[in-house]
Coordinates of C-alpha atoms in Angstrom, one line a residue:
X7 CA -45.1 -24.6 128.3
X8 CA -47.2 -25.6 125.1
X9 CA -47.8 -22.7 122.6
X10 CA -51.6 -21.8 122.3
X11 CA -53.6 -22.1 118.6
X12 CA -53.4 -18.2 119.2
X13 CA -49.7 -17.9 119.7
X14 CA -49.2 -20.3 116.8
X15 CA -51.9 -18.2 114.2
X16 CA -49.7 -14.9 115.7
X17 CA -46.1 -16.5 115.1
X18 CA -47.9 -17.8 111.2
X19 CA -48.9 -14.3 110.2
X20 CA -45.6 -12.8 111.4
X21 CA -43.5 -15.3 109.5
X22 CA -45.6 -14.8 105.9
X23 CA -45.0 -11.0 106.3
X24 CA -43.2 -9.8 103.2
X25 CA -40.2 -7.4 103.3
X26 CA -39.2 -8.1 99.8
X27 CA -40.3 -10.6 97.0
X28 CA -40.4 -14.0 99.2
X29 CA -41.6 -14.1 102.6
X30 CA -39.6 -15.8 106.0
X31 CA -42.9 -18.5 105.5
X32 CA -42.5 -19.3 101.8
X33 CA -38.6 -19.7 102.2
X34 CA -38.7 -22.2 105.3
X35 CA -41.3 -24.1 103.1
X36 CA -39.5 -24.8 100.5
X37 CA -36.1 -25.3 102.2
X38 CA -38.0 -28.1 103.8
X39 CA -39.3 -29.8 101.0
X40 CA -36.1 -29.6 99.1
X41 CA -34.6 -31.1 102.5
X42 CA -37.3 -34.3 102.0
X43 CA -37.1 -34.5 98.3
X44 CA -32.6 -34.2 98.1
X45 CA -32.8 -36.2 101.4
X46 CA -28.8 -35.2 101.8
X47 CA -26.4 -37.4 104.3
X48 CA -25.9 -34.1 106.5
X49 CA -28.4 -32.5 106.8
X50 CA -27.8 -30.1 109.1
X51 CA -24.5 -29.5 107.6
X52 CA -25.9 -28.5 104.2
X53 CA -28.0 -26.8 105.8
X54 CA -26.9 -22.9 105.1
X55 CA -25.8 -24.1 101.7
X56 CA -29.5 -25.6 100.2
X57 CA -31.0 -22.4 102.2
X58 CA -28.9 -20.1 99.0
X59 CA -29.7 -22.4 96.5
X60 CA -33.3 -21.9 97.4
X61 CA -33.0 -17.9 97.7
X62 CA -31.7 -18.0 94.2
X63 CA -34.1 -20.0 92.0
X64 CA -37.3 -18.3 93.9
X65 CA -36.1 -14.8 93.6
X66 CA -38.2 -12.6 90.9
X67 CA -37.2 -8.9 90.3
X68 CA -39.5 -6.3 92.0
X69 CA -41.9 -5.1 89.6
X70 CA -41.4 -1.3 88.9
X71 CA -43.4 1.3 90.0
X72 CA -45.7 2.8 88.1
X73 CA -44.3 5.6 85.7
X74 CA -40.6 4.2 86.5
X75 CA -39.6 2.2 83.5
X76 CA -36.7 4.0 82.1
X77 CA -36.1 4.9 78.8
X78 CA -33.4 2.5 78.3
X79 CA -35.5 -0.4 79.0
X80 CA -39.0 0.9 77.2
X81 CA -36.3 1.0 74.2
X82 CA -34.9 -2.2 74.7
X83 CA -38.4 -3.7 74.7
X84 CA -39.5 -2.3 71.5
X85 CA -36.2 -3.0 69.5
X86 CA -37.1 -6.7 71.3
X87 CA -40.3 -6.7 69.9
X88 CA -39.5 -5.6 66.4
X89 CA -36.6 -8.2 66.2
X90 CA -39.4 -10.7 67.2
X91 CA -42.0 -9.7 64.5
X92 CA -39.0 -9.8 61.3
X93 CA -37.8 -12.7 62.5
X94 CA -41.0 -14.9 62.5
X95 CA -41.6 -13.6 58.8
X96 CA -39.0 -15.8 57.8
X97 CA -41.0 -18.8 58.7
X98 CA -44.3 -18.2 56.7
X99 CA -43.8 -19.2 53.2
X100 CA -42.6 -16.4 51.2
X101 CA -44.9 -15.4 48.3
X102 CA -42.8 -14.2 44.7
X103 CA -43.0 -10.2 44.6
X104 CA -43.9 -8.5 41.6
X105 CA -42.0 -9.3 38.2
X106 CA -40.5 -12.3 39.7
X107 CA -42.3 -15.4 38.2
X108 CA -40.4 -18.1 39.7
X109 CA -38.0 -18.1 42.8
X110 CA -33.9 -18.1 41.7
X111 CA -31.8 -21.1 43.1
X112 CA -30.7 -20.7 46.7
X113 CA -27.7 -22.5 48.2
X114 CA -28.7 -25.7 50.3
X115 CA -26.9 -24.2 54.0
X116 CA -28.3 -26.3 56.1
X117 CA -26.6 -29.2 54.6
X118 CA -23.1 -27.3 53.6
X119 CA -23.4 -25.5 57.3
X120 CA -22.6 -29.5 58.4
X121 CA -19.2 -29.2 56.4
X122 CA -18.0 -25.9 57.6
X123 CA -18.6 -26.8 61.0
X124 CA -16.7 -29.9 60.4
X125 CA -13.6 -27.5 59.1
X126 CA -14.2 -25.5 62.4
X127 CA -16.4 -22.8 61.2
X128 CA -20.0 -23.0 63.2
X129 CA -22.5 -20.8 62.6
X130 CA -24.7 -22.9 64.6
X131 CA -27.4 -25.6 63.2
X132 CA -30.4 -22.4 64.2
X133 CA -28.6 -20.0 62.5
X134 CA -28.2 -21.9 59.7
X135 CA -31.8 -22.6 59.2
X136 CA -32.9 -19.2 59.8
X137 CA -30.2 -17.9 57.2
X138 CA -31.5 -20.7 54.4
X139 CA -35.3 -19.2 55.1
X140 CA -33.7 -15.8 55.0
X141 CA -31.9 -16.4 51.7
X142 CA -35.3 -18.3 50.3
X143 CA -37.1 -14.7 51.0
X144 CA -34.8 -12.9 49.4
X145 CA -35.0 -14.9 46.3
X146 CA -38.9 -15.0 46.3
X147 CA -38.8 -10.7 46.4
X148 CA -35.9 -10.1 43.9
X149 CA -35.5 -11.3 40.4
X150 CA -31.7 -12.9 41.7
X151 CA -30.4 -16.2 40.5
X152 CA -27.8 -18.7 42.2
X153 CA -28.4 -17.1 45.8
X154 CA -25.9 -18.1 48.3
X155 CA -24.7 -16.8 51.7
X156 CA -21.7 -15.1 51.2
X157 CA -20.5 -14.7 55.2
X158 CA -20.3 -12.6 57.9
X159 CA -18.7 -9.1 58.4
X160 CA -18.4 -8.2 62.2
X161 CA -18.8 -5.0 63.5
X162 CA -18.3 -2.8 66.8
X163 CA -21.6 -1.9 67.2
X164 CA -23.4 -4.7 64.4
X165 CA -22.7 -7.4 62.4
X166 CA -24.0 -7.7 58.7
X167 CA -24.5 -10.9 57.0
X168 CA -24.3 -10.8 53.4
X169 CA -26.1 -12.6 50.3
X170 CA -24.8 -12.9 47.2
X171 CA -26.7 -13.5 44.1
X172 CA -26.6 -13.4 39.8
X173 CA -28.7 -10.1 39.0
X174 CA -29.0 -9.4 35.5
X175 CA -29.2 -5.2 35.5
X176 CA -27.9 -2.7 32.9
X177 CA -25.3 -0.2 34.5
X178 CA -24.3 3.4 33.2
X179 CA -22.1 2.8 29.7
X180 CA -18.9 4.7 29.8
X181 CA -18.9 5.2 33.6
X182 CA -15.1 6.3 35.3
X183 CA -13.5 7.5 37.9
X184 CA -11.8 11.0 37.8
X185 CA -8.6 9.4 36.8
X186 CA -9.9 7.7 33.6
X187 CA -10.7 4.2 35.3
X188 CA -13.6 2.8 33.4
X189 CA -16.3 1.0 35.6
X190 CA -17.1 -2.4 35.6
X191 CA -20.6 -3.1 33.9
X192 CA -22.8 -5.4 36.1
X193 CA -22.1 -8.9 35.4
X194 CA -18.8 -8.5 34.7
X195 CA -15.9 -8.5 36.6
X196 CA -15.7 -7.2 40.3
X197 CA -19.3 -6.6 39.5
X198 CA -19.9 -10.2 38.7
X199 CA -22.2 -10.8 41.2
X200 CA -24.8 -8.3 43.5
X201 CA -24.7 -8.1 47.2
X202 CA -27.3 -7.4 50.2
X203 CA -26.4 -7.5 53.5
X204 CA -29.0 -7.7 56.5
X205 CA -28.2 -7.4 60.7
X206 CA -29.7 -10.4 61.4
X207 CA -30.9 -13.7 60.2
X208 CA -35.0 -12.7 58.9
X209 CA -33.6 -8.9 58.9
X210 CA -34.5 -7.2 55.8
X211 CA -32.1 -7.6 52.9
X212 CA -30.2 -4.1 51.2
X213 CA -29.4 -4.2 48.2
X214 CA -25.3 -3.0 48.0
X215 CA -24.4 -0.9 45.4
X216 CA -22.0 -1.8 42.7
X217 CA -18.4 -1.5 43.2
X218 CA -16.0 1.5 41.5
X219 CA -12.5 0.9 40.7
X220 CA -11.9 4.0 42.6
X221 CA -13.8 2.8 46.1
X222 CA -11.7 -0.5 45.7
X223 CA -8.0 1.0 46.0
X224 CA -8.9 3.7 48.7
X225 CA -10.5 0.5 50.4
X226 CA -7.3 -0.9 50.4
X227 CA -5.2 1.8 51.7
X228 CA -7.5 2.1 54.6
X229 CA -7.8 0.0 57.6
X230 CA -11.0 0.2 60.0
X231 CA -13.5 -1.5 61.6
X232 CA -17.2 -1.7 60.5
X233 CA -20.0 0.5 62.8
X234 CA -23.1 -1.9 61.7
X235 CA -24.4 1.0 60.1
X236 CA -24.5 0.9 56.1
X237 CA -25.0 5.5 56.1
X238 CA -21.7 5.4 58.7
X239 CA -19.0 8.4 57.6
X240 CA -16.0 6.2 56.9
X241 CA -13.3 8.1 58.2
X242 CA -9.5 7.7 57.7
X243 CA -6.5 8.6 55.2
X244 CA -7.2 8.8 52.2
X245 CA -10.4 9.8 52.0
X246 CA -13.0 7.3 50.9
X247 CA -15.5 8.0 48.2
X248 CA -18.8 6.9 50.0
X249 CA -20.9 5.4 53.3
X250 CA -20.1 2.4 54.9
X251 CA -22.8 0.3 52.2
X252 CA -20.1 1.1 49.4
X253 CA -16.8 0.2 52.2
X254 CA -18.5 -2.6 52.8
X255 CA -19.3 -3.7 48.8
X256 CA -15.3 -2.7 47.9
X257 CA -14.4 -4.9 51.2
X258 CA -16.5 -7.9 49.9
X259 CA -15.2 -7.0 46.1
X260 CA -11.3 -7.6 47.7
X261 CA -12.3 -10.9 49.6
X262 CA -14.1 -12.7 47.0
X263 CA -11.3 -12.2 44.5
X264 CA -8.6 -13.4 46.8
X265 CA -10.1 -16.3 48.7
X266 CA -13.2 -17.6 46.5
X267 CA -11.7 -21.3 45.2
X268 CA -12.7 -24.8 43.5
X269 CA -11.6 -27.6 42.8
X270 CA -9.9 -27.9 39.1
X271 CA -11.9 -28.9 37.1
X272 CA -15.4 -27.4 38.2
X273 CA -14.7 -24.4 36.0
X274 CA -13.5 -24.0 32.5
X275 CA -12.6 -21.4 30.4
X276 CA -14.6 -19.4 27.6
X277 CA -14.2 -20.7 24.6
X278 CA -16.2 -17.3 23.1
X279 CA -13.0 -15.2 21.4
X280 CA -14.8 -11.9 22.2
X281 CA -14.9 -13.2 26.0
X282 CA -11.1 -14.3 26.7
X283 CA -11.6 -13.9 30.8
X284 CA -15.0 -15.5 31.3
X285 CA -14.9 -18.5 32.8
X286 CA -18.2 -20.7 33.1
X287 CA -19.0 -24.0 34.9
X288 CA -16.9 -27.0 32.9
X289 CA -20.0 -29.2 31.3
X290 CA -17.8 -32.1 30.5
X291 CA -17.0 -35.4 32.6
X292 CA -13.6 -34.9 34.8
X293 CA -11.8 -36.3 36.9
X294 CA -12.2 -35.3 40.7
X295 CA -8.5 -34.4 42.1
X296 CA -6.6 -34.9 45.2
X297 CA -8.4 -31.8 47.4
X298 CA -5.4 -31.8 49.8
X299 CA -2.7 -30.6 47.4
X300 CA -2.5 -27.2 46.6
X301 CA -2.2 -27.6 43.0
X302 CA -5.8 -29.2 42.5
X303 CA -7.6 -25.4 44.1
X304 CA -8.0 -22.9 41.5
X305 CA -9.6 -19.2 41.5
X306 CA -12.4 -19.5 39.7
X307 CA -12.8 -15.8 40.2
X308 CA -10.1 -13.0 38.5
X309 CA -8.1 -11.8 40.6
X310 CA -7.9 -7.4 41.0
X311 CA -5.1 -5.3 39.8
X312 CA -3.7 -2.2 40.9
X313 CA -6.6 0.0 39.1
X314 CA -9.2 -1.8 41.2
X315 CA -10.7 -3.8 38.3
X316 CA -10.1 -7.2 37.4
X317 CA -9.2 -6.5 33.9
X318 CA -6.8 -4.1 31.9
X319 CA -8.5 -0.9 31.2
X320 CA -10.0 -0.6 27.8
X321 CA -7.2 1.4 25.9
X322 CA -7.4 4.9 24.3
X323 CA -7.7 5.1 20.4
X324 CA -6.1 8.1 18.2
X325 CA -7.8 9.5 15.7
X326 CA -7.4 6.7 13.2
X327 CA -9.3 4.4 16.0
X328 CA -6.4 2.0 16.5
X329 CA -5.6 1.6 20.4
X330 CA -2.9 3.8 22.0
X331 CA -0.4 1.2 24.1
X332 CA -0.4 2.0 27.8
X333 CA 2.9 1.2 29.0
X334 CA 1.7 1.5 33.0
X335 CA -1.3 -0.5 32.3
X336 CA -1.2 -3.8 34.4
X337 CA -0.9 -7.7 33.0
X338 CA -3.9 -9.4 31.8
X339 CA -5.2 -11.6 34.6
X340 CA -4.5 -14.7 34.6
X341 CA -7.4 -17.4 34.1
X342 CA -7.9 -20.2 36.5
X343 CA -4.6 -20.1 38.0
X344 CA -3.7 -22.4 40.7
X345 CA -3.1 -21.3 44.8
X346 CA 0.1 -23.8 44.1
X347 CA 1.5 -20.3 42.5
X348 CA 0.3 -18.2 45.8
X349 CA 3.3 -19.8 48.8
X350 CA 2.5 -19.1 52.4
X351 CA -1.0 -17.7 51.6
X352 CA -2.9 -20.7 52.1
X353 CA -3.2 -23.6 54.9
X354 CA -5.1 -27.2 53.4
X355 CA -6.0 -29.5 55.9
X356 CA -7.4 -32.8 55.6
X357 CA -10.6 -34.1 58.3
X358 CA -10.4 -37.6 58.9
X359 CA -13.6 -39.4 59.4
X360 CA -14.4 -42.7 61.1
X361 CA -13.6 -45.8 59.1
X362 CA -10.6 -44.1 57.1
X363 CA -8.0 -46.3 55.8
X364 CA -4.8 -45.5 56.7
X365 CA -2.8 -43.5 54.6
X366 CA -6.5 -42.7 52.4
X367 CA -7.2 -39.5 50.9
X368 CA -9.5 -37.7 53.6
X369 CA -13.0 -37.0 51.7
X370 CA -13.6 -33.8 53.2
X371 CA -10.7 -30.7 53.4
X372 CA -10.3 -27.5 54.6
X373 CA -8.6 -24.5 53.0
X374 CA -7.9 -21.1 54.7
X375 CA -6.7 -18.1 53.3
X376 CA -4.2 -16.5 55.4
X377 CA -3.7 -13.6 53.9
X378 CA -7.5 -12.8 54.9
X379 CA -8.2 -14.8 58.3
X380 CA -12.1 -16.0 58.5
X381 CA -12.1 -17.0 54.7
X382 CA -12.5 -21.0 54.6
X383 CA -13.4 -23.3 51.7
X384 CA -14.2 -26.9 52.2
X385 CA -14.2 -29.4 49.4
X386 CA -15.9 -32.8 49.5
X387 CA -16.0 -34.6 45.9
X388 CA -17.3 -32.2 43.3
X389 CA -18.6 -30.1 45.9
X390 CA -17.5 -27.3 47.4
X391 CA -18.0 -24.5 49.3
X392 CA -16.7 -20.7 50.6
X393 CA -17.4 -18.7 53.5
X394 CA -15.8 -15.5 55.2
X395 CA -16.9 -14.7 58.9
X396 CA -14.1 -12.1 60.0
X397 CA -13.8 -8.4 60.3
X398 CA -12.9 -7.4 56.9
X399 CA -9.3 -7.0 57.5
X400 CA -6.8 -8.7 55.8
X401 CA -3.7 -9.9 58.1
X402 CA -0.7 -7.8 58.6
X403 CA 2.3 -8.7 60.7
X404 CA 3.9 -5.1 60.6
X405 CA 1.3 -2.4 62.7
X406 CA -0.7 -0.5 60.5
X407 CA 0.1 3.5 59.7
X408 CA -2.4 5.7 57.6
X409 CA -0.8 6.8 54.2
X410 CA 1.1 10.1 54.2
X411 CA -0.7 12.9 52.6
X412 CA 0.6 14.0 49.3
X413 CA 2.9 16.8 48.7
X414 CA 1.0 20.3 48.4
X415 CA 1.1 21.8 44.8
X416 CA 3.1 24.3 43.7
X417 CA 0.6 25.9 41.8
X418 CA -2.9 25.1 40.1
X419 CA -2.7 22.4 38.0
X420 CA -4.9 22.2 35.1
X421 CA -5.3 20.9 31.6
X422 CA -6.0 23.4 29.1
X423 CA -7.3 21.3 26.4
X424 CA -10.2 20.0 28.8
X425 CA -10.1 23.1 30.9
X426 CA -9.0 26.5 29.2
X427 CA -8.8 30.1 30.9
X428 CA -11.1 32.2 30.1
X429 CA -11.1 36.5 30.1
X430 CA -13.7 37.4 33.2
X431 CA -16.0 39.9 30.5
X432 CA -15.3 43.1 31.9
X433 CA -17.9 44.2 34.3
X434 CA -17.7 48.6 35.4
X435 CA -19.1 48.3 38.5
X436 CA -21.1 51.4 40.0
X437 CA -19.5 52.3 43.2
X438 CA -22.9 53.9 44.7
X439 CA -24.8 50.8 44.1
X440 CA -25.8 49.2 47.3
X441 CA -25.7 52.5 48.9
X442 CA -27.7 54.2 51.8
X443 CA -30.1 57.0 50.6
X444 CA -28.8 59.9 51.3
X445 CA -25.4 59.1 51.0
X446 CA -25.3 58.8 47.1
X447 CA -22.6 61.1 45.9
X448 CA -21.2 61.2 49.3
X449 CA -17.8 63.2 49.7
X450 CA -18.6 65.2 46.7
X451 CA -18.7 69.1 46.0
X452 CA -22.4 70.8 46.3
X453 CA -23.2 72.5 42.9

């Protein structure tokens, strides 16, 4: 019995009724064309399976009611959206802020991004871009020379990458710790170079603040993991003296001494008598060394001592001004000294390229530090250069246990040349004073 146009129209409407976001009609229709367009060998045995494939690629989330988007996701939209507008700054040119008359230097990543990816280190060809743009505004809004990025310090709840730049600032003369530990001046030192670290790539840029000798040991006796958040509490034994910004800046302070290498030969040593430590780019012709032996890598950087400065402290004078010996001070750092001296710390590893030679020299190597895992250098000629992505914690084979609190004083402890006694002044205090009135004289005779 043939169907009416009636029972057809009727069967039509019944199929394009919607129960959810695709109708019975709208499904059938494009299972079929995907049956004429695939044209499989079975079709009929397929069948089930193209009719799931279908479902998925046409399904679209139902549209919430009015007044039902939750908090959550009005929040996730508006951080979204605020991600989205910094970011696209980053792509205009920047225009030089005030008192900047020319932009500093910024490190070529794009290109040195190729080489680290090489040595197994990829922060992704993107990323890379939108870091050089990043590090090109930050250069363009602050006075900074020699801007490079410095790496990547992962968090549990962020991740911060960091800049580092030449600032030239004047810091607080005569500045120590409690313990006598003068601080070093900007420029010098630990201090050698300032730091900003953003959240993402086009973020904006804080400015870190300079590093104490103090914040660098208690860094060191403390083992955590970084929040994301520069005003975090850093908890832990012993206490820490500051937010997360100045863990963070002691962090970077320990890794850049310990893993930031060159090739010999790059650097040279002051020849200025009143500078014995500096060490400045080498402006004579050299000779480029073999990169894949230990002895040709050299920390261009001085190393930190047990005080948390790079250099002895400046020493006491008597009264006649001659300096009073220290016999617990530390060793004067040693200048340009080779990782050759530094056994089990470091891993070298030559890339071989197409075309090599047997038995050639490979023209790119990789150097890890393995005292701090995530800290690579690669070397290709003259060229070189370091990056740290990690989570700021140095490698340790035994498991870590917070420091054992001190032993509780016997008694006070103070200096009385800095801190004398003194007699409280002698005070007769009026035992009605304070008193109710009406009860002055209380417990007293009446006349």
């Amino acid at each position: 019995m043939a169907a009416s146009g009636a029972d057809v129209e009727r069967a039509k409407a019944f199929l394009q009724k919607k129960s959810g976001p695709v109708s019975v009609y709208d499904h059938l229709t494009e299972l079929i064309l995907k049956l004429i367009t695939d044209k499989p060998d079975d079709a009929v045995g397929v069948f089930e399976h193209l009719s799931g494939l279908v479902k998925q690629n046409t399904f679209s989330a139902a549209a919430p009611a009015e007044g039902g988007e939750s908090k959550v996701d009005a929040a996730d939209a508006a951080a979204t959206a605020e991600w989205a507008a910094a970011a696209g700054k980053i792509f205009s040119a920047p225009e030089p802020a005030e008192g900047v008359d020319e932009p500093g230097a910024v490190q070529d990543l794009t290109d040195e991004a190729n080489y680290l990816e090489w040595a197994g280190v990829n922060i992704g060809r993107t990323e890379a871009f939108r870091l050089h743009l990043a590090l090109k505004a930050l250069a363009a809004s602050t006075p900074v020379q020699n801007v490079r990025f410095w790496g990547k310090v992962l968090g549990t709840g962020g991740d911060y990458y960091v800049a580092e730049g030449t600032l030239e600032e004047e810091g607080e003369e005569g500045a120590a710790d409690a313990d006598g530990t003068v601080h070093e001046a900007p420029g010098e030192g630990a201090n050698r170079f300032a730091y900003w670290a953003c959240s993402f790539a086009g973020g904006a840029w804080t400015r870190l603040p300079n590093v104490t000798p103090a914040q660098v040991r208690a860094a060191g006796a403390i083992r955590r993991f970084f929040s994301g958040d520069l005003d975090a509490s850093v908890g832990g034994h012993p206490p820490f003296p500051g937010k997360e910004k100045e863990f963070l800046r002691a962090t970077i302070a320990r890794i850049t001494a310990a893993t930031v290498i060159s090739p010999a030969g790059v650097f040279a040593a002051s020849e200025d008598e009143d500078k014995p430590y500096d060490i400045v780019p080498n402006e004579e012709e050299f000779e480029i060394p073999a990169l894949n032996e230990a002895g040709s890598w050299v920390h261009h950087l001085l190393p930190l001592n047990k005080l948390g400065r790079t250099t002895p402290n400046p020493p006491k004078v008597d009264e006649e001004g001659e300096p009073i010996e220290d016999p617990d001070a530390p060793e004067p750092p040693a200048v340009l000294g080779t990782i050759e001296e530094e056994e089990g710390q470091w891993s070298i590893r030559g890339l071989p390229a197409s075309g090599m030679a047997e038995g050639a020299e490979p023209g790119l190597v990789a150097v890890r530090n393995l005292a701090w895992p995530g800290a690579v250098t690669v070397g290709f000629g003259k060229r070189f250069a370091n990056v740290y992505v990690g989570y700021g914690a140095p490698y340790s084979a035994a498991v870590f246990a917070p420091s054992v609190p001190g032993d509780v004083a016997a008694e006070y402890n103070i200096n009385d040349e800095e801190k004398p006694f003194t007699t409280q002044v002698e005070v007769t205090v009026d035992p009605d004073a304070g008193a109710p009135a009406g009860e002055e004289g209380e417990g007293e005779e009446d006349e």
